[in-house]
Short mmCIF file of N, CA and C in Angstrom, two decimals:
data_model
loop_
_atom_site.label_atom_id
_atom_site.label_comp_id
_atom_site.label_asym_id
_atom_site.label_seq_id
_atom_site.Cartn_x
_atom_site.Cartn_y
_atom_site.Cartn_z
N UNK A 6 -7.05 -5.93 -7.25
CA UNK A 6 -7.49 -5.31 -6.01
C UNK A 6 -8.66 -4.37 -6.28
N UNK A 7 -8.55 -3.50 -7.28
CA UNK A 7 -9.63 -2.57 -7.56
C UNK A 7 -10.89 -3.31 -7.98
N UNK A 8 -10.73 -4.46 -8.66
CA UNK A 8 -11.88 -5.26 -9.06
C UNK A 8 -12.62 -5.76 -7.83
N UNK A 9 -11.87 -6.17 -6.80
CA UNK A 9 -12.50 -6.65 -5.58
C UNK A 9 -13.26 -5.54 -4.88
N UNK A 10 -12.75 -4.32 -4.93
CA UNK A 10 -13.40 -3.19 -4.28
C UNK A 10 -14.60 -2.72 -5.09
N UNK A 11 -14.38 -2.48 -6.39
CA UNK A 11 -15.45 -1.96 -7.23
C UNK A 11 -16.55 -2.98 -7.49
N UNK A 12 -16.20 -4.25 -7.50
CA UNK A 12 -17.18 -5.28 -7.79
C UNK A 12 -17.81 -5.92 -6.57
N UNK A 13 -17.58 -5.35 -5.39
CA UNK A 13 -18.07 -5.98 -4.17
C UNK A 13 -19.60 -5.99 -4.06
N UNK A 14 -20.29 -5.13 -4.80
CA UNK A 14 -21.76 -5.12 -4.74
C UNK A 14 -22.36 -6.18 -5.65
N UNK A 15 -21.56 -6.76 -6.52
CA UNK A 15 -22.05 -7.81 -7.42
C UNK A 15 -22.08 -9.15 -6.69
N UNK A 16 -22.95 -10.05 -7.17
CA UNK A 16 -22.96 -11.39 -6.56
C UNK A 16 -21.73 -12.16 -7.00
N UNK A 17 -21.42 -13.22 -6.28
CA UNK A 17 -20.19 -14.00 -6.51
C UNK A 17 -20.11 -14.55 -7.93
N UNK A 18 -21.20 -15.09 -8.43
CA UNK A 18 -21.20 -15.69 -9.77
C UNK A 18 -20.87 -14.64 -10.84
N UNK A 19 -21.41 -13.45 -10.69
CA UNK A 19 -21.14 -12.37 -11.66
C UNK A 19 -19.69 -11.94 -11.57
N UNK A 20 -19.18 -11.82 -10.37
CA UNK A 20 -17.78 -11.43 -10.19
C UNK A 20 -16.84 -12.46 -10.82
N UNK A 21 -17.13 -13.75 -10.61
CA UNK A 21 -16.30 -14.81 -11.20
C UNK A 21 -16.38 -14.73 -12.72
N UNK A 22 -17.59 -14.58 -13.26
CA UNK A 22 -17.78 -14.52 -14.71
C UNK A 22 -16.99 -13.34 -15.30
N UNK A 23 -17.09 -12.17 -14.68
CA UNK A 23 -16.35 -10.99 -15.17
C UNK A 23 -14.84 -11.19 -15.08
N UNK A 24 -14.40 -11.80 -14.00
CA UNK A 24 -12.97 -12.06 -13.83
C UNK A 24 -12.46 -13.02 -14.90
N UNK A 25 -13.16 -14.11 -15.11
CA UNK A 25 -12.73 -15.11 -16.08
C UNK A 25 -12.84 -14.59 -17.52
N UNK A 26 -13.74 -13.65 -17.75
CA UNK A 26 -13.89 -13.05 -19.08
C UNK A 26 -12.62 -12.30 -19.48
N UNK A 27 -11.82 -11.87 -18.51
CA UNK A 27 -10.57 -11.14 -18.78
C UNK A 27 -9.46 -12.07 -19.28
N UNK A 28 -9.62 -13.37 -19.09
CA UNK A 28 -8.58 -14.33 -19.50
C UNK A 28 -8.62 -14.57 -21.00
N UNK A 29 -7.45 -14.82 -21.60
CA UNK A 29 -7.45 -15.23 -23.00
C UNK A 29 -7.83 -16.71 -23.07
N UNK A 30 -7.99 -17.23 -24.27
CA UNK A 30 -8.49 -18.60 -24.46
C UNK A 30 -7.60 -19.65 -23.80
N UNK A 31 -6.29 -19.53 -23.96
CA UNK A 31 -5.40 -20.55 -23.38
C UNK A 31 -5.38 -20.48 -21.85
N UNK A 32 -5.42 -19.27 -21.29
CA UNK A 32 -5.45 -19.12 -19.84
C UNK A 32 -6.77 -19.67 -19.28
N UNK A 33 -7.87 -19.40 -19.97
CA UNK A 33 -9.17 -19.91 -19.53
C UNK A 33 -9.18 -21.43 -19.57
N UNK A 34 -8.61 -22.00 -20.63
CA UNK A 34 -8.54 -23.46 -20.76
C UNK A 34 -7.71 -24.05 -19.63
N UNK A 35 -6.60 -23.45 -19.34
CA UNK A 35 -5.73 -23.92 -18.26
C UNK A 35 -6.47 -23.86 -16.92
N UNK A 36 -7.16 -22.76 -16.67
CA UNK A 36 -7.91 -22.57 -15.42
C UNK A 36 -9.04 -23.60 -15.31
N UNK A 37 -9.85 -23.71 -16.36
CA UNK A 37 -11.01 -24.61 -16.28
C UNK A 37 -10.58 -26.07 -16.17
N UNK A 38 -9.48 -26.44 -16.80
CA UNK A 38 -8.96 -27.81 -16.67
C UNK A 38 -8.44 -28.05 -15.26
N UNK A 39 -7.84 -27.04 -14.67
CA UNK A 39 -7.25 -27.17 -13.34
C UNK A 39 -8.30 -27.37 -12.26
N UNK A 40 -9.46 -26.74 -12.40
CA UNK A 40 -10.48 -26.81 -11.34
C UNK A 40 -11.41 -28.02 -11.47
N UNK A 41 -11.24 -28.81 -12.54
CA UNK A 41 -12.09 -30.00 -12.71
C UNK A 41 -12.06 -30.86 -11.45
N UNK A 42 -13.09 -31.47 -11.02
CA UNK A 42 -14.38 -31.69 -11.68
C UNK A 42 -15.36 -30.51 -11.53
N UNK A 43 -14.96 -29.46 -10.83
CA UNK A 43 -15.83 -28.29 -10.75
C UNK A 43 -15.87 -27.59 -12.10
N UNK A 44 -16.90 -26.80 -12.28
CA UNK A 44 -16.98 -25.93 -13.45
C UNK A 44 -16.89 -24.49 -12.96
N UNK A 45 -16.48 -23.57 -13.81
CA UNK A 45 -16.24 -22.19 -13.36
C UNK A 45 -17.40 -21.55 -12.59
N UNK A 46 -18.63 -21.83 -12.94
CA UNK A 46 -19.75 -21.18 -12.23
C UNK A 46 -19.95 -21.73 -10.83
N UNK A 47 -19.31 -22.87 -10.50
CA UNK A 47 -19.44 -23.47 -9.16
C UNK A 47 -18.34 -23.00 -8.20
N UNK A 48 -17.47 -22.14 -8.66
CA UNK A 48 -16.34 -21.67 -7.86
C UNK A 48 -16.66 -20.28 -7.31
N UNK A 49 -16.32 -20.06 -6.03
CA UNK A 49 -16.53 -18.73 -5.45
C UNK A 49 -15.48 -17.76 -6.01
N UNK A 50 -15.76 -16.50 -5.85
CA UNK A 50 -14.83 -15.48 -6.34
C UNK A 50 -13.46 -15.63 -5.67
N UNK A 51 -13.45 -15.79 -4.35
CA UNK A 51 -12.18 -15.94 -3.63
C UNK A 51 -11.42 -17.18 -4.08
N UNK A 52 -12.12 -18.27 -4.32
CA UNK A 52 -11.47 -19.49 -4.82
C UNK A 52 -10.88 -19.24 -6.21
N UNK A 53 -11.63 -18.54 -7.06
CA UNK A 53 -11.15 -18.25 -8.42
C UNK A 53 -9.89 -17.40 -8.37
N UNK A 54 -9.90 -16.37 -7.53
CA UNK A 54 -8.72 -15.50 -7.41
C UNK A 54 -7.53 -16.31 -6.90
N UNK A 55 -7.75 -17.13 -5.89
CA UNK A 55 -6.68 -17.93 -5.32
C UNK A 55 -6.11 -18.90 -6.37
N UNK A 56 -6.98 -19.56 -7.11
CA UNK A 56 -6.54 -20.50 -8.13
C UNK A 56 -5.77 -19.78 -9.24
N UNK A 57 -6.29 -18.63 -9.67
CA UNK A 57 -5.60 -17.86 -10.70
C UNK A 57 -4.22 -17.40 -10.23
N UNK A 58 -4.13 -17.03 -8.97
CA UNK A 58 -2.82 -16.64 -8.42
C UNK A 58 -1.87 -17.84 -8.40
N UNK A 59 -2.39 -19.01 -8.04
CA UNK A 59 -1.55 -20.21 -8.05
C UNK A 59 -1.06 -20.52 -9.46
N UNK A 60 -1.94 -20.37 -10.44
CA UNK A 60 -1.59 -20.72 -11.82
C UNK A 60 -0.73 -19.67 -12.51
N UNK A 61 -1.06 -18.40 -12.29
CA UNK A 61 -0.44 -17.35 -13.09
C UNK A 61 0.33 -16.31 -12.28
N UNK A 62 0.29 -16.41 -10.97
CA UNK A 62 0.97 -15.42 -10.12
C UNK A 62 2.46 -15.67 -10.08
N UNK A 63 3.17 -14.83 -9.34
CA UNK A 63 4.63 -15.00 -9.22
C UNK A 63 4.97 -16.38 -8.67
N UNK A 64 5.95 -17.02 -9.28
CA UNK A 64 6.31 -18.38 -8.91
C UNK A 64 7.69 -18.43 -8.25
N UNK A 65 7.85 -17.66 -7.18
CA UNK A 65 9.13 -17.64 -6.49
C UNK A 65 8.95 -18.02 -5.03
N UNK A 66 9.97 -18.67 -4.52
CA UNK A 66 9.97 -18.96 -3.09
C UNK A 66 10.28 -17.67 -2.33
N UNK A 67 10.02 -17.67 -1.03
CA UNK A 67 10.32 -16.51 -0.20
C UNK A 67 11.81 -16.19 -0.25
N UNK A 68 12.65 -17.23 -0.15
CA UNK A 68 14.09 -17.02 -0.21
C UNK A 68 14.49 -16.36 -1.53
N UNK A 69 13.97 -16.90 -2.63
CA UNK A 69 14.31 -16.37 -3.95
C UNK A 69 13.85 -14.93 -4.11
N UNK A 70 12.65 -14.63 -3.62
CA UNK A 70 12.13 -13.26 -3.71
C UNK A 70 12.99 -12.29 -2.90
N UNK A 71 13.42 -12.70 -1.71
CA UNK A 71 14.28 -11.84 -0.89
C UNK A 71 15.64 -11.66 -1.57
N UNK A 72 16.13 -12.72 -2.17
CA UNK A 72 17.40 -12.62 -2.90
C UNK A 72 17.28 -11.61 -4.04
N UNK A 73 16.16 -11.67 -4.77
CA UNK A 73 15.91 -10.72 -5.86
C UNK A 73 15.91 -9.30 -5.31
N UNK A 74 15.26 -9.09 -4.16
CA UNK A 74 15.24 -7.75 -3.55
C UNK A 74 16.66 -7.27 -3.28
N UNK A 75 17.47 -8.11 -2.68
CA UNK A 75 18.85 -7.71 -2.35
C UNK A 75 19.68 -7.49 -3.61
N UNK A 76 19.53 -8.38 -4.58
CA UNK A 76 20.31 -8.29 -5.80
C UNK A 76 19.96 -7.02 -6.57
N UNK A 77 18.69 -6.69 -6.65
CA UNK A 77 18.27 -5.49 -7.36
C UNK A 77 18.81 -4.23 -6.71
N UNK A 78 18.92 -4.25 -5.41
CA UNK A 78 19.32 -3.03 -4.71
C UNK A 78 20.81 -2.78 -4.76
N UNK A 79 21.59 -3.71 -5.30
CA UNK A 79 23.05 -3.58 -5.25
C UNK A 79 23.65 -2.80 -6.42
N UNK A 80 22.87 -2.31 -7.37
CA UNK A 80 23.42 -1.60 -8.51
C UNK A 80 24.08 -0.29 -8.05
N UNK A 81 25.40 -0.17 -8.17
CA UNK A 81 26.10 1.01 -7.64
C UNK A 81 25.84 2.29 -8.42
N UNK A 82 25.28 2.20 -9.61
CA UNK A 82 25.04 3.40 -10.42
C UNK A 82 23.75 4.11 -10.05
N UNK A 83 22.88 3.47 -9.29
CA UNK A 83 21.61 4.08 -8.91
C UNK A 83 21.76 4.87 -7.62
N UNK A 84 20.96 5.93 -7.51
CA UNK A 84 20.94 6.66 -6.24
C UNK A 84 20.07 5.89 -5.24
N UNK A 85 20.10 6.33 -4.00
CA UNK A 85 19.38 5.62 -2.94
C UNK A 85 17.89 5.52 -3.22
N UNK A 86 17.29 6.58 -3.73
CA UNK A 86 15.84 6.59 -3.92
C UNK A 86 15.41 5.60 -4.99
N UNK A 87 16.21 5.45 -6.03
CA UNK A 87 15.93 4.46 -7.07
C UNK A 87 16.03 3.06 -6.49
N UNK A 88 17.09 2.82 -5.71
CA UNK A 88 17.26 1.52 -5.07
C UNK A 88 16.11 1.22 -4.12
N UNK A 89 15.74 2.19 -3.30
CA UNK A 89 14.66 1.99 -2.33
C UNK A 89 13.35 1.69 -3.04
N UNK A 90 13.07 2.40 -4.12
CA UNK A 90 11.85 2.14 -4.88
C UNK A 90 11.84 0.76 -5.49
N UNK A 91 12.98 0.34 -6.00
CA UNK A 91 13.08 -0.98 -6.61
C UNK A 91 12.85 -2.08 -5.56
N UNK A 92 13.48 -1.93 -4.41
CA UNK A 92 13.29 -2.91 -3.33
C UNK A 92 11.83 -2.91 -2.88
N UNK A 93 11.26 -1.74 -2.70
CA UNK A 93 9.87 -1.64 -2.26
C UNK A 93 8.93 -2.31 -3.26
N UNK A 94 9.16 -2.09 -4.56
CA UNK A 94 8.32 -2.70 -5.59
C UNK A 94 8.41 -4.22 -5.53
N UNK A 95 9.62 -4.76 -5.38
CA UNK A 95 9.77 -6.21 -5.31
C UNK A 95 9.12 -6.78 -4.06
N UNK A 96 9.28 -6.09 -2.94
CA UNK A 96 8.66 -6.56 -1.69
C UNK A 96 7.14 -6.57 -1.82
N UNK A 97 6.61 -5.53 -2.42
CA UNK A 97 5.15 -5.45 -2.60
C UNK A 97 4.68 -6.51 -3.59
N UNK A 98 5.44 -6.71 -4.64
CA UNK A 98 5.08 -7.68 -5.67
C UNK A 98 4.92 -9.08 -5.08
N UNK A 99 5.79 -9.42 -4.15
CA UNK A 99 5.75 -10.75 -3.55
C UNK A 99 5.17 -10.74 -2.15
N UNK A 100 4.56 -9.62 -1.76
CA UNK A 100 3.90 -9.49 -0.45
C UNK A 100 4.86 -9.85 0.69
N UNK A 101 6.07 -9.34 0.59
CA UNK A 101 7.08 -9.60 1.62
C UNK A 101 7.03 -8.48 2.65
N UNK A 102 6.18 -8.62 3.63
CA UNK A 102 6.04 -7.59 4.65
C UNK A 102 7.35 -7.38 5.37
N UNK A 103 8.09 -8.45 5.60
CA UNK A 103 9.34 -8.34 6.35
C UNK A 103 10.56 -8.18 5.46
N UNK A 104 10.36 -7.80 4.22
CA UNK A 104 11.47 -7.64 3.28
C UNK A 104 12.44 -6.55 3.72
N UNK A 105 11.91 -5.50 4.34
CA UNK A 105 12.76 -4.40 4.76
C UNK A 105 13.33 -4.73 6.14
N UNK A 106 14.35 -5.53 6.15
CA UNK A 106 15.05 -5.79 7.41
C UNK A 106 16.50 -5.36 7.24
N UNK A 107 17.26 -5.50 8.29
CA UNK A 107 18.62 -4.97 8.25
C UNK A 107 19.47 -5.62 7.16
N UNK A 108 19.24 -6.89 6.86
CA UNK A 108 20.07 -7.53 5.84
C UNK A 108 19.81 -6.94 4.47
N UNK A 109 18.58 -6.53 4.18
CA UNK A 109 18.29 -5.92 2.89
C UNK A 109 18.69 -4.45 2.86
N UNK A 110 18.47 -3.74 3.94
CA UNK A 110 18.77 -2.32 3.98
C UNK A 110 20.27 -2.07 3.86
N UNK A 111 21.08 -2.98 4.35
CA UNK A 111 22.53 -2.81 4.25
C UNK A 111 22.98 -2.64 2.80
N UNK A 112 22.28 -3.28 1.88
CA UNK A 112 22.67 -3.23 0.48
C UNK A 112 22.27 -1.93 -0.20
N UNK A 113 21.46 -1.10 0.46
CA UNK A 113 21.01 0.14 -0.14
C UNK A 113 22.07 1.23 -0.10
N UNK A 114 23.10 1.05 0.69
CA UNK A 114 24.07 2.11 0.89
C UNK A 114 25.43 1.68 0.37
N UNK A 115 26.18 2.65 -0.12
CA UNK A 115 27.55 2.35 -0.53
C UNK A 115 28.42 2.29 0.71
N UNK A 116 29.62 1.80 0.55
CA UNK A 116 30.52 1.71 1.71
C UNK A 116 30.92 3.08 2.22
N UNK A 117 30.75 4.12 1.41
CA UNK A 117 31.05 5.49 1.84
C UNK A 117 30.02 6.02 2.84
N UNK A 118 28.90 5.34 2.95
CA UNK A 118 27.80 5.82 3.78
C UNK A 118 27.66 5.04 5.09
N UNK A 119 28.77 4.68 5.70
CA UNK A 119 28.72 3.89 6.95
C UNK A 119 27.93 4.61 8.03
N UNK A 120 28.11 5.93 8.15
CA UNK A 120 27.38 6.72 9.14
C UNK A 120 25.87 6.62 8.91
N UNK A 121 25.47 6.75 7.66
CA UNK A 121 24.04 6.68 7.33
C UNK A 121 23.51 5.28 7.59
N UNK A 122 24.26 4.26 7.18
CA UNK A 122 23.83 2.88 7.39
C UNK A 122 23.64 2.59 8.88
N UNK A 123 24.56 3.05 9.70
CA UNK A 123 24.47 2.84 11.14
C UNK A 123 23.20 3.49 11.70
N UNK A 124 22.93 4.72 11.30
CA UNK A 124 21.75 5.42 11.80
C UNK A 124 20.45 4.78 11.32
N UNK A 125 20.43 4.31 10.08
CA UNK A 125 19.23 3.65 9.57
C UNK A 125 19.01 2.32 10.30
N UNK A 126 20.09 1.59 10.56
CA UNK A 126 19.95 0.34 11.31
C UNK A 126 19.43 0.61 12.72
N UNK A 127 19.87 1.70 13.34
CA UNK A 127 19.33 2.07 14.65
C UNK A 127 17.84 2.35 14.56
N UNK A 128 17.42 3.00 13.47
CA UNK A 128 16.00 3.29 13.26
C UNK A 128 15.20 1.99 13.11
N UNK A 129 15.76 1.03 12.40
CA UNK A 129 15.08 -0.26 12.22
C UNK A 129 14.98 -0.99 13.56
N UNK A 130 16.05 -0.93 14.35
CA UNK A 130 16.02 -1.55 15.68
C UNK A 130 14.94 -0.92 16.54
N UNK A 131 14.81 0.40 16.48
CA UNK A 131 13.82 1.11 17.29
C UNK A 131 12.40 0.84 16.80
N UNK A 132 12.22 0.68 15.48
CA UNK A 132 10.90 0.45 14.91
C UNK A 132 11.00 -0.61 13.82
N UNK A 133 10.90 -1.89 14.19
CA UNK A 133 11.06 -2.97 13.21
C UNK A 133 10.03 -2.95 12.09
N UNK A 134 8.91 -2.26 12.28
CA UNK A 134 7.87 -2.23 11.25
C UNK A 134 7.96 -1.00 10.36
N UNK A 135 9.09 -0.28 10.42
CA UNK A 135 9.21 0.92 9.60
C UNK A 135 9.20 0.55 8.12
N UNK A 136 8.72 1.46 7.31
CA UNK A 136 8.58 1.22 5.88
C UNK A 136 9.76 1.79 5.11
N UNK A 137 9.82 1.45 3.85
CA UNK A 137 10.89 1.99 3.00
C UNK A 137 10.74 3.50 2.88
N UNK A 138 9.50 4.00 2.95
CA UNK A 138 9.29 5.45 2.89
C UNK A 138 9.88 6.13 4.13
N UNK A 139 9.69 5.53 5.29
CA UNK A 139 10.26 6.07 6.53
C UNK A 139 11.78 6.06 6.44
N UNK A 140 12.34 4.97 5.94
CA UNK A 140 13.79 4.87 5.81
C UNK A 140 14.32 5.87 4.79
N UNK A 141 13.55 6.11 3.73
CA UNK A 141 13.96 7.08 2.72
C UNK A 141 14.00 8.48 3.30
N UNK A 142 13.00 8.83 4.10
CA UNK A 142 13.00 10.15 4.76
C UNK A 142 14.20 10.29 5.68
N UNK A 143 14.48 9.23 6.43
CA UNK A 143 15.63 9.26 7.34
C UNK A 143 16.93 9.39 6.54
N UNK A 144 17.02 8.64 5.45
CA UNK A 144 18.21 8.72 4.60
C UNK A 144 18.40 10.15 4.08
N UNK A 145 17.32 10.75 3.61
CA UNK A 145 17.41 12.12 3.07
C UNK A 145 17.87 13.09 4.16
N UNK A 146 17.33 12.94 5.36
CA UNK A 146 17.72 13.80 6.47
C UNK A 146 19.22 13.63 6.77
N UNK A 147 19.67 12.38 6.83
CA UNK A 147 21.08 12.11 7.13
C UNK A 147 22.00 12.56 5.99
N UNK A 148 21.54 12.40 4.76
CA UNK A 148 22.32 12.85 3.62
C UNK A 148 22.48 14.37 3.65
N UNK A 149 21.41 15.09 4.01
CA UNK A 149 21.49 16.55 4.14
C UNK A 149 22.48 16.93 5.24
N UNK A 150 22.43 16.22 6.37
CA UNK A 150 23.38 16.50 7.46
C UNK A 150 24.82 16.27 7.00
N UNK A 151 25.03 15.18 6.27
CA UNK A 151 26.36 14.86 5.77
C UNK A 151 26.85 15.96 4.82
N UNK A 152 25.97 16.41 3.94
CA UNK A 152 26.31 17.47 2.98
C UNK A 152 26.63 18.77 3.70
N UNK A 153 25.80 19.14 4.69
CA UNK A 153 26.03 20.37 5.44
C UNK A 153 27.33 20.31 6.24
N UNK A 154 27.63 19.14 6.78
CA UNK A 154 28.89 18.97 7.51
C UNK A 154 30.08 19.17 6.57
N UNK A 155 29.98 18.62 5.37
CA UNK A 155 31.06 18.81 4.39
C UNK A 155 31.21 20.28 4.01
N UNK A 156 30.07 20.98 3.88
CA UNK A 156 30.13 22.41 3.55
C UNK A 156 30.87 23.17 4.65
N UNK A 157 30.52 22.88 5.90
CA UNK A 157 31.18 23.54 7.03
C UNK A 157 32.66 23.20 7.05
N UNK A 158 32.99 21.93 6.82
CA UNK A 158 34.39 21.51 6.78
C UNK A 158 35.14 22.24 5.67
N UNK A 159 34.49 22.40 4.52
CA UNK A 159 35.13 23.09 3.39
C UNK A 159 35.36 24.57 3.71
N UNK A 160 34.41 25.20 4.39
CA UNK A 160 34.58 26.60 4.79
C UNK A 160 35.77 26.71 5.73
N UNK A 161 35.84 25.81 6.71
CA UNK A 161 36.96 25.82 7.66
C UNK A 161 38.29 25.60 6.98
N UNK A 162 38.36 24.65 6.06
CA UNK A 162 39.63 24.38 5.39
C UNK A 162 39.99 25.50 4.42
N UNK A 163 38.98 26.15 3.83
CA UNK A 163 39.24 27.29 2.95
C UNK A 163 39.83 28.45 3.74
N UNK A 164 39.26 28.70 4.92
CA UNK A 164 39.79 29.77 5.78
C UNK A 164 41.21 29.44 6.23
N UNK A 165 41.44 28.20 6.59
CA UNK A 165 42.77 27.79 7.03
C UNK A 165 43.77 27.97 5.89
N UNK A 166 43.36 27.60 4.69
CA UNK A 166 44.22 27.76 3.51
C UNK A 166 44.50 29.24 3.27
N UNK A 167 43.48 30.08 3.43
CA UNK A 167 43.65 31.53 3.23
C UNK A 167 44.61 32.11 4.26
N UNK A 168 44.51 31.66 5.50
CA UNK A 168 45.41 32.14 6.56
C UNK A 168 46.84 31.73 6.24
N UNK A 169 47.03 30.49 5.82
CA UNK A 169 48.38 30.01 5.49
C UNK A 169 48.97 30.79 4.33
N UNK A 170 48.14 31.11 3.33
CA UNK A 170 48.63 31.82 2.16
C UNK A 170 48.90 33.30 2.46
N UNK A 171 48.15 33.91 3.38
CA UNK A 171 48.32 35.34 3.66
C UNK A 171 49.47 35.60 4.63
N UNK A 172 49.93 34.60 5.35
CA UNK A 172 51.05 34.78 6.28
C UNK A 172 52.33 34.52 5.51
N UNK A 173 53.14 35.59 5.27
CA UNK A 173 54.38 35.38 4.51
C UNK A 173 55.39 34.61 5.35
N UNK A 174 56.10 33.77 4.68
CA UNK A 174 57.14 32.99 5.35
C UNK A 174 58.39 33.86 5.45
N UNK A 175 58.84 34.11 6.66
CA UNK A 175 60.02 34.95 6.87
C UNK A 175 61.17 34.04 7.31
N UNK A 176 62.18 33.92 6.44
CA UNK A 176 63.29 33.04 6.80
C UNK A 176 64.04 33.58 8.01
N UNK A 177 64.45 32.70 8.86
CA UNK A 177 65.24 33.07 10.02
C UNK A 177 64.44 33.73 11.11
N UNK A 178 63.16 33.76 11.01
CA UNK A 178 62.33 34.43 12.01
C UNK A 178 62.49 33.79 13.37
N UNK A 179 62.64 32.50 13.38
CA UNK A 179 62.72 31.80 14.66
C UNK A 179 64.16 31.73 15.18
N UNK A 180 65.10 32.22 14.39
CA UNK A 180 66.49 32.20 14.84
C UNK A 180 66.74 33.43 15.70
N UNK A 181 67.66 33.30 16.62
CA UNK A 181 68.00 34.45 17.47
C UNK A 181 68.84 35.43 16.69
N UNK A 182 68.53 36.70 16.87
CA UNK A 182 69.29 37.77 16.23
C UNK A 182 70.61 37.96 17.01
N UNK A 183 71.75 38.17 16.35
CA UNK A 183 73.00 38.41 17.07
C UNK A 183 72.94 39.77 17.76
N UNK A 184 73.44 39.86 18.95
CA UNK A 184 73.39 41.13 19.68
C UNK A 184 74.64 41.91 19.58
#
C-alpha cells in the first residue's frame, strides 16, 4: 500500500520494475512464467500487483477466512481486547469488510457476558457498519457498568451482613411473656 502511495509519481514501467526487484529469484521466475506470453515490462503496475496477489497472496475462500476469524476469537484465556484485535487483524488480512457481524461477535464474549453480548448485538443492529473499535469501546463501557454494579451490590451485601451480625439473637423474643 505505501509503495502505491509513495511511488505514484513514478511511471508505470518504473513502478513495475521496482516492485519486481523485491522478489527473490524463484518468485520472479514463477511470476514471469505465469504472465507469458507477456514479458514483465509489458505489464501495468495494477496488473502486476493483481497477478502477484493471485500467486502469492492469501489463498483462502471467504467461508474459510470467516471460519478462521471465528475460530481465533474463541480462545477462552484471552481478554476481549486481545480477541477483538485478533478478529480485526484476520478480517483486514482477507479484506472481509463484513467480517464483524453478529455471528462473529457472539464468539467474542464468554457465556458470563450475556448482558454485554445483548447490548453489543443491539449496537450492531442499529449500525451494521460499526467497526471492531466501536464495539470495543462499547464493550469497555458495558464492562465498566457491570463492574460498578457489582461494587454497589457488594456494598449493599456488606451492609446487610454487618446489620445481621450487629443484631444479637435473643432467644424467646417472639414468644409471649407469661403475665
